[in-house]
Coordinates of C-alpha atoms in Angstrom, one line a residue:
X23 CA 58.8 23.1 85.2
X24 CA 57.0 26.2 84.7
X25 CA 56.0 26.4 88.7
X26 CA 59.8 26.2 89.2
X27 CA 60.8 28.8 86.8
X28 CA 58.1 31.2 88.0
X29 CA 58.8 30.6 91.9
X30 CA 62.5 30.5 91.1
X31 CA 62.0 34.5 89.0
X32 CA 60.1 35.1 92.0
X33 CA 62.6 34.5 94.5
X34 CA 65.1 36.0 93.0
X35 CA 63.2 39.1 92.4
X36 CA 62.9 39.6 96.4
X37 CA 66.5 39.1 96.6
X38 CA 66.7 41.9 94.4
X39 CA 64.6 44.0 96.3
X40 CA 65.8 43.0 99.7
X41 CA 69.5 43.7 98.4
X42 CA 68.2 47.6 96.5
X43 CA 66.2 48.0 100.0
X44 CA 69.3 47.7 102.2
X45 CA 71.6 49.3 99.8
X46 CA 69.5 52.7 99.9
X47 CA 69.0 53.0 103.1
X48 CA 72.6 53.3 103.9
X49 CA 73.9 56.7 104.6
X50 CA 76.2 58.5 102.7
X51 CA 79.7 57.5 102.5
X52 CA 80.9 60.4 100.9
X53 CA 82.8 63.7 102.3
X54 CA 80.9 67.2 101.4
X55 CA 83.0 70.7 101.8
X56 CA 81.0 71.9 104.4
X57 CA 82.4 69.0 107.0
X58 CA 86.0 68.8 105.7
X59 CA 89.4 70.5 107.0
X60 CA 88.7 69.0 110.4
X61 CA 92.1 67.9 111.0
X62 CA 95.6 68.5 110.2
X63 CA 95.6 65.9 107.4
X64 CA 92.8 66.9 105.3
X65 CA 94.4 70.7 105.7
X66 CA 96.9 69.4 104.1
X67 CA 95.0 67.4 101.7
X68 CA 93.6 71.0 101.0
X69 CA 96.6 72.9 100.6
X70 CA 98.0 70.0 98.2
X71 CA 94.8 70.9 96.3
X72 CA 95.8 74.1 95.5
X73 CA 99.4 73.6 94.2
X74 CA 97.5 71.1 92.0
X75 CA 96.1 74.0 89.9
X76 CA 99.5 75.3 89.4
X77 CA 100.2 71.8 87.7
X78 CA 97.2 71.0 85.7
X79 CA 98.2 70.9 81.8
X80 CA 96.0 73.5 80.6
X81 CA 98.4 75.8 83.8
X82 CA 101.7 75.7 83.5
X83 CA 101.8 71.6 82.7
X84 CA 101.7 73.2 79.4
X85 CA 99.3 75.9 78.4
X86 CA 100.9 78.9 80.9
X87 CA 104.2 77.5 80.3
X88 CA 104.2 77.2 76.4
X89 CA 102.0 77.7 74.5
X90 CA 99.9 80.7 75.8
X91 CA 103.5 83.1 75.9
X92 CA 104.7 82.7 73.1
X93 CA 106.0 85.7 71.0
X94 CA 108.3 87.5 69.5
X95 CA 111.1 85.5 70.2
X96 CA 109.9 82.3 68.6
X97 CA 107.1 80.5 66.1
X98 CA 105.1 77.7 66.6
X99 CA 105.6 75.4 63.8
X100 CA 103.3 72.4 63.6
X101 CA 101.7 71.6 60.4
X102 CA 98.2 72.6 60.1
X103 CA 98.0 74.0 63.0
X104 CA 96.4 77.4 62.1
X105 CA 93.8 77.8 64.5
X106 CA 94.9 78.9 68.5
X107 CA 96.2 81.3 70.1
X108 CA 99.9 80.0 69.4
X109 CA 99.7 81.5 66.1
X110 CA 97.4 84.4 66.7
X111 CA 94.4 83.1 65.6
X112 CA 91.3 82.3 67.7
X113 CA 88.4 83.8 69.3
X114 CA 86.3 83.8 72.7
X115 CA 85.7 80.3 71.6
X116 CA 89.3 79.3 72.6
X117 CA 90.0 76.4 74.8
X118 CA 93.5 77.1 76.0
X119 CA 91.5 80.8 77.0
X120 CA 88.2 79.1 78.5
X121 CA 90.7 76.0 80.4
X122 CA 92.9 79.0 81.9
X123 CA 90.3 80.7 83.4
X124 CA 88.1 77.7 84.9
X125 CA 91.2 76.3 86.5
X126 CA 92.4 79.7 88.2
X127 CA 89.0 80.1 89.2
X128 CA 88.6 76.2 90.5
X129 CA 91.8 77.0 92.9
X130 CA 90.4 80.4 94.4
X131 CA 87.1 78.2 95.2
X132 CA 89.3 75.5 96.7
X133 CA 91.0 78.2 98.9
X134 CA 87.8 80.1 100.0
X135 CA 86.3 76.9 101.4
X136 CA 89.7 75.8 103.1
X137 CA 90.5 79.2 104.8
X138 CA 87.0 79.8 105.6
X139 CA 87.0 76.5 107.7
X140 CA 91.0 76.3 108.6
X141 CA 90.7 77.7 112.1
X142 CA 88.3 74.6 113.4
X143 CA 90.7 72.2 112.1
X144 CA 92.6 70.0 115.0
X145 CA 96.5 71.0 114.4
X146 CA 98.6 72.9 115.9
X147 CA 99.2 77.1 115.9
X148 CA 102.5 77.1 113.6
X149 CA 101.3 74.1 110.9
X150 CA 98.1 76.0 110.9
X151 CA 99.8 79.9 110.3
X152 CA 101.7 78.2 107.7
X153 CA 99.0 76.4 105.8
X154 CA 96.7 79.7 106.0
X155 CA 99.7 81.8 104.8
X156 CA 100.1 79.5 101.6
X157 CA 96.6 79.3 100.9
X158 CA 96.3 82.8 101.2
X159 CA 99.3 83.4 98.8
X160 CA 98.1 81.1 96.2
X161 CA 94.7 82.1 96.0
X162 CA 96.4 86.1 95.5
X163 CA 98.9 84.4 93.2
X164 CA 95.4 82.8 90.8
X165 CA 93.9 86.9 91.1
X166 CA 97.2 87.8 89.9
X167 CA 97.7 85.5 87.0
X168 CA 93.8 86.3 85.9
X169 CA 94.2 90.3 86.4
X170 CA 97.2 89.9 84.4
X171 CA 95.3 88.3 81.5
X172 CA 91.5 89.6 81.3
X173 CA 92.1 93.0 83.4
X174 CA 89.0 93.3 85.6
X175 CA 87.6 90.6 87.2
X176 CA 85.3 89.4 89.6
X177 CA 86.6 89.3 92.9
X178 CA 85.2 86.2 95.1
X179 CA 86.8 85.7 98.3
X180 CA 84.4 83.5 99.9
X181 CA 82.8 79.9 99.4
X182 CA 80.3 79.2 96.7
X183 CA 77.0 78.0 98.7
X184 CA 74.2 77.9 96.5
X185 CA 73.6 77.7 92.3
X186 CA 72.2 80.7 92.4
X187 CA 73.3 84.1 91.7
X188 CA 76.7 83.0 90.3
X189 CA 77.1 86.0 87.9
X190 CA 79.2 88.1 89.4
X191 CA 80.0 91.6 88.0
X192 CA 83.8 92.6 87.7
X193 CA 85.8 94.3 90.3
X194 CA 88.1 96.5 89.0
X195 CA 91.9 95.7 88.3
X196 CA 93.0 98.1 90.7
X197 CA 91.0 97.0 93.4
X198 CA 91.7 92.9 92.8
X199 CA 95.7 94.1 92.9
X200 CA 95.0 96.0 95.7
X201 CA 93.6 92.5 97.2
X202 CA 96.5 90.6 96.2
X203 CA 99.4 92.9 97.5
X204 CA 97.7 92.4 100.5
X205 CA 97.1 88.7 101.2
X206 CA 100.7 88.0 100.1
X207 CA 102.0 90.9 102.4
X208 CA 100.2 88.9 105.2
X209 CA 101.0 85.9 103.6
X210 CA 105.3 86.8 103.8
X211 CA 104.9 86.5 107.6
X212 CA 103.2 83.1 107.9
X213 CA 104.8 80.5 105.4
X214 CA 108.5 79.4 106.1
X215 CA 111.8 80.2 104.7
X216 CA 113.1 77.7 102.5
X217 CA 115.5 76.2 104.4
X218 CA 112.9 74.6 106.1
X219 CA 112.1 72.4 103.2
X220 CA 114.4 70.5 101.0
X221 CA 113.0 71.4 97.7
X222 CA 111.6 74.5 96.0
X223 CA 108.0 73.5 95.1
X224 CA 106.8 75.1 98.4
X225 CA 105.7 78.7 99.2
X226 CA 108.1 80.4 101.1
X227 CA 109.0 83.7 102.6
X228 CA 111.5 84.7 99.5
X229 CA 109.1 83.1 97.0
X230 CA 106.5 85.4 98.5
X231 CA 109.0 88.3 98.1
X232 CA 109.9 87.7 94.8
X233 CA 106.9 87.6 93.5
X234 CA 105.0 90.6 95.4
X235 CA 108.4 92.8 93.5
X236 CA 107.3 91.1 90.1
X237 CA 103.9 92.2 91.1
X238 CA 104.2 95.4 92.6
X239 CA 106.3 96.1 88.5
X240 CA 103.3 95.0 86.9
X241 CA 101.2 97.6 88.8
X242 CA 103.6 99.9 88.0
X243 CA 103.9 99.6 84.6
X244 CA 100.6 99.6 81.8
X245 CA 97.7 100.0 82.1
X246 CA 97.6 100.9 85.8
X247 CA 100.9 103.0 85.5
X248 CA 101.3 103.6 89.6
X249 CA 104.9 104.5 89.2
X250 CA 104.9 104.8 92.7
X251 CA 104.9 101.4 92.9
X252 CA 108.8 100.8 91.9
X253 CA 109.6 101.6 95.1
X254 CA 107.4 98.7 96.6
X255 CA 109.1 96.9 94.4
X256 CA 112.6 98.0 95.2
X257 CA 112.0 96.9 98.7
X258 CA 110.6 93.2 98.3
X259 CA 113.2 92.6 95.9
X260 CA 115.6 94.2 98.2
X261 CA 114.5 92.1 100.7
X262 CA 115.9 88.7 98.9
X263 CA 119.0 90.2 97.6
X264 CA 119.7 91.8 100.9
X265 CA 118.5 88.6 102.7
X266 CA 119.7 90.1 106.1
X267 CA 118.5 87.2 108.5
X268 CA 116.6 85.4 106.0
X269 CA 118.0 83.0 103.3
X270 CA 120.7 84.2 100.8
X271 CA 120.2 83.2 97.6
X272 CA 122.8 82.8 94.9
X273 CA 123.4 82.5 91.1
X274 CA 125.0 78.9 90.0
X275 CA 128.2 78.9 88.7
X276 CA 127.2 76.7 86.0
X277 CA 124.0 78.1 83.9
X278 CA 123.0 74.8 82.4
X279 CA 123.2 72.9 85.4
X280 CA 119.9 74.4 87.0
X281 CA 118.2 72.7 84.1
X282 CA 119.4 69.3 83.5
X283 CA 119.0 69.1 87.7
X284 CA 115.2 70.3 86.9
X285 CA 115.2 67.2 84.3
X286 CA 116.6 64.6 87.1
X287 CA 114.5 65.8 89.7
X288 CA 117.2 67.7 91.9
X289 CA 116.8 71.0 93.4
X290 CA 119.0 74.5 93.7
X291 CA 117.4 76.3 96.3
X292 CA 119.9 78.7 96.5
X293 CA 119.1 80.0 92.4
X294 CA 115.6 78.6 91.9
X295 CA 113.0 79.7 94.3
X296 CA 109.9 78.6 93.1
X297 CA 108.9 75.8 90.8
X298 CA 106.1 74.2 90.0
X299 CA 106.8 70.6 90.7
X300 CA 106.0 67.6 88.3
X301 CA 107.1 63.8 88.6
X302 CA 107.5 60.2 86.6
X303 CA 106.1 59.1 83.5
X304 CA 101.9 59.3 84.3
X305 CA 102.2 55.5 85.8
X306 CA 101.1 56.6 88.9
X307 CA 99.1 59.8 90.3
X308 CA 101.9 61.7 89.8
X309 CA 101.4 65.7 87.7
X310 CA 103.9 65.6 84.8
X311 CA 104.1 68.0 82.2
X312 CA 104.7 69.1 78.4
X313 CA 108.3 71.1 79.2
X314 CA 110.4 70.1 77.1
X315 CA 108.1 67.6 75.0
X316 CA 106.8 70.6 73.2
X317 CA 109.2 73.0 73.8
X318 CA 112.5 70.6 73.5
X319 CA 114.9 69.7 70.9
X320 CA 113.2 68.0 68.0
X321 CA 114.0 63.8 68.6
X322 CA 112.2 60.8 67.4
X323 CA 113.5 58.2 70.0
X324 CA 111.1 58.0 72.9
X325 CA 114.2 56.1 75.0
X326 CA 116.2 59.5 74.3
X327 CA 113.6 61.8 75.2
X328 CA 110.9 62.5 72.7
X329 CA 110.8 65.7 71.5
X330 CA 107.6 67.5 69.0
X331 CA 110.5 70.1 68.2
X332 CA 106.8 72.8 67.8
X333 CA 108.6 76.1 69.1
X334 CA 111.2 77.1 67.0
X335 CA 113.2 80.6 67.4
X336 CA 113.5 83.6 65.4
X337 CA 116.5 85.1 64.2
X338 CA 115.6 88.0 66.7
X339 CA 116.6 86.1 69.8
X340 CA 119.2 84.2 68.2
X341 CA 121.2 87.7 67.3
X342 CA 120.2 89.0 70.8
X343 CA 123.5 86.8 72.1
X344 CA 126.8 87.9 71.8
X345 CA 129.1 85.3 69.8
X346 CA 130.5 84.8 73.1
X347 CA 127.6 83.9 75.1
X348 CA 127.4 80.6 76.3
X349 CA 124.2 80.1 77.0
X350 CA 122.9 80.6 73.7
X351 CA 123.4 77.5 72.2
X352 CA 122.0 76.0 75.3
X353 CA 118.8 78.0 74.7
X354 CA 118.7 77.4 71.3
X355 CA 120.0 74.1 70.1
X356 CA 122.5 73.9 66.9
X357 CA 121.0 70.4 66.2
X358 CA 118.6 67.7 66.3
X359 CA 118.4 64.2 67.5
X360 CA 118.3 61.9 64.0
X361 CA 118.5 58.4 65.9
X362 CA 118.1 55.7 63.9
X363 CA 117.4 52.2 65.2
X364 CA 120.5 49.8 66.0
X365 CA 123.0 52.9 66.5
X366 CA 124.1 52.8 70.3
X367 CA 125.2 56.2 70.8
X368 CA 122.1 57.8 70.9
X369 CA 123.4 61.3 72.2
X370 CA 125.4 61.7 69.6
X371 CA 123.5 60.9 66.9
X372 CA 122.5 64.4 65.4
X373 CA 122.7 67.0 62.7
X374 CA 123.6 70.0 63.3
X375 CA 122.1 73.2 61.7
X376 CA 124.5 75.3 59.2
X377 CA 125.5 78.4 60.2
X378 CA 122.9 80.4 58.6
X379 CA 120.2 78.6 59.5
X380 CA 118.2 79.9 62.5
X381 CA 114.9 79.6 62.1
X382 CA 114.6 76.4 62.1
X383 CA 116.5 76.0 65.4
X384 CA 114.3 75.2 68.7
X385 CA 113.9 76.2 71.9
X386 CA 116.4 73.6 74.1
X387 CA 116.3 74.9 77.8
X388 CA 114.8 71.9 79.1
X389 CA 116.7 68.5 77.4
X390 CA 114.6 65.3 78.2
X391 CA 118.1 63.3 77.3
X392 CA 118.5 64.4 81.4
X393 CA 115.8 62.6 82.4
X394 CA 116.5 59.8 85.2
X395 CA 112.7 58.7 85.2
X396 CA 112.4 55.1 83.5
X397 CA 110.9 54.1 80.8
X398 CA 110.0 57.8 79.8
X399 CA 106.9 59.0 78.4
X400 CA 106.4 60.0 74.8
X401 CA 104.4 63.1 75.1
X402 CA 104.4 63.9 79.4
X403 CA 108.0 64.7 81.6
X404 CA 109.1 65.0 85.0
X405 CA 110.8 68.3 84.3
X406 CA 109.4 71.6 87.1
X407 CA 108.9 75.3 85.7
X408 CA 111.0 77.7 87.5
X409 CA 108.1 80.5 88.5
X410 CA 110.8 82.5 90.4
X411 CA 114.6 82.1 90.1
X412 CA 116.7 84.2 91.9
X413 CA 118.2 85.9 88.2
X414 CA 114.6 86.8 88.0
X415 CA 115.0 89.4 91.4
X416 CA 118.1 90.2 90.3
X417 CA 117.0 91.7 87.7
X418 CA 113.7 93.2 89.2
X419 CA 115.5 94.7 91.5
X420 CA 118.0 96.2 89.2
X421 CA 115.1 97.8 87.2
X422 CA 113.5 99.2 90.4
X423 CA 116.1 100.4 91.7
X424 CA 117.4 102.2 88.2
X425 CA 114.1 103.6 88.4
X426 CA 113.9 104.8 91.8
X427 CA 117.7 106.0 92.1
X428 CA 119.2 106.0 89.2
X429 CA 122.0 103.8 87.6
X430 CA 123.3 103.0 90.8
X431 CA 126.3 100.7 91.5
X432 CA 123.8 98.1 93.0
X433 CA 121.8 98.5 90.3
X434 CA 124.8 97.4 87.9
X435 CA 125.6 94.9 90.3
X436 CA 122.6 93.3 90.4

């Protein structure tokens, strides 16, 4: 019995070695950087990486969109919470900081490697001019959203290829603006309009020239204070008010509507331009996001919508309406959902706020009771966040050109 049981370990034990011996000598199965983005579907694998960024939670899924912005028009309540930049207290050590900065910095590496190997890809001239244009604008559009933030920065524009010497010193924020007026100038004549597409979560020529206006403002203004630069940004906003042969954009007639369409997952590409897309409940590999989980009317019924209720406003904002004003009590909800189990008529089911009491009123743009996704999520939505709406150029270009020529009748207009 003992002969068996060694011959048998025995045996076995060559198995083993004959199965490790054939395993490692296989080559590698997986894909490195340096031989991707050889055809047309892995550019567009690539480019899909890069709107990615735009979606991850600690971007605008939630950090960009909420939490990092939040000032003097509302509070963050959330019970001892008193640490983070939501209530003005933290330090270098900050992880919504540290998270913002990685990711922005993940996508301009993810566009360095693509556009430095787009042109050897198999696909044709136009899908290729189109791809390089949006890479091109979003890697200018990460530059933008870190200049913004930190000031100067460094300035990378090419792949990483080696561990070493990866401290780079700062460029300075003229310079990196300099860089990203001029990508997305290139980039304006490469990407399509937005008629080509039947949704708003691409780059397009009008996103592109909303945006470099919005950009060309920030230069303007402090700390680089290029007043020149209104003029720049009369003309790119200009250029989507005054489509001329490109497409006319519009205000809805109905304010609310663009938002309960952004909770059902339908599009206005005539008022929103630009959004960063999310979809379903996370039971899939879909993005979705924190709008209007965090940042929603405060509810307790998950079938409803749940809703934290965390950003409330300030009396401030409130009083910055006119009685009148319609959407202020879409903003800025009058109640809350009180559901309780066994009542039917969910919607209805709330308590409404007395007159006087404003502060502890939330923000309400985005209602997750407008959500068609089933069953929902509690704490992730399918709800996008407008980067660029078309009220936006409207009024960039009524500042610029107020600036530039005075109060003008287009500048009242617009």
């Amino acid at each position: 019995k003992l002969t068996i049981k060694f011959f048998t370990a025995g045996l076995l034990y060559m198995i083993v070695l004959s199965g490790c011996s054939k395993f490692l000598d296989k080559e590698p199965t997986f894909t490195v950087k340096e031989n991707y983005y050889k055809t047309e579907e892995e550019v567009v694998k690539g480019v899909t990486g890069l709107y990615d960024i735009l979606g991850k939670e600690e971007v605008y899924g939630s950090n960009l969109s909420i939490l990092l912005p939040i000032a003097d028009e509302g509070a963050y309540y959330r019970s001892a919470y008193t640490v983070g930049t939501s209530v003005y207290n933290y330090d270098a050590s900050e992880r919504t900081v540290i998270s913002l900065w990685k990711y922005l910095y993940e996508g301009i590496e993810r566009a360095n490697v693509l556009l430095s190997a787009i042109d050897g890809a198999t696909m044709s001239d136009e899908s290729r001019k189109v791809a390089k244009g949006e890479a091109k604008f979003l890697r200018a559009y990460f530059y933008f959203l870190l200049v913004s933030n930190w000031g100067d920065v460094p300035l990378k524009i090419s792949p990483t290829i080696s561990a070493s010497n990866v401290n780079l010193s700062r460029t300075p924020q003229s310079e990196v603006y300099d860089f990203i007026v001029k990508e997305m100038e290139e980039a304006e004549a490469m990407v399509s309009p937005i008629s080509a597409y039947n949704n708003a979560g691409h780059v397009t020529q009008t996103a592109v020239q909303g945006i470099l206006a919005r950009i060309y403002l920030s230069m303007a203004g402090y700390p680089l204070n290029k007043t020149d630069k209104y003029q720049d940004a009369l003309k790119w906003a200009g250029k989507v008010v005054n489509a001329g042969g490109s497409y006319q954009h519009s205000l809805l007639g109905n304010y609310r509507q663009l938002f309960t369409d952004m909770a059902a997952d339908r599009y206005n590409l005539n008022e929103s331009i630009w959004e960063v897309e999310f979809f379903g409940n996370r039971g899939g590999d879909f993005e979705a996001g924190r709008l209007g989980n965090i940042n929603g009317i405060q509810c307790n019924d998950e079938a409803l919508g749940f809703g934290y209720g965390f950003i409330s406003v300030t009396r401030k904002l409130y009083e910055a309406f006119e009685n009148t004003d319609t959407r202020r009590d879409w903003n800025i909800a009058p109640f809350k959902y009180t559901y309780q189990t066994g009542n039917a008529n969910k919607v209805q089911d709330s308590t409404f706020y007395a007159a006087n009491d404003i502060e502890n009123r939330t923000a309400a743009k985005f209602r997750r009771v407008y959500e068609t996704v089933a069953p929902k999520n509690k704490n992730y939505t399918p709800i996008n966040f407008p980067l660029l709406r078309y009220a936006d150029v409207l009024l960039m270009y009524a500042e610029a050109e107020n600036t530039v020529n005075g109060p003008t009748a287009n500048a009242k207009a617009a």
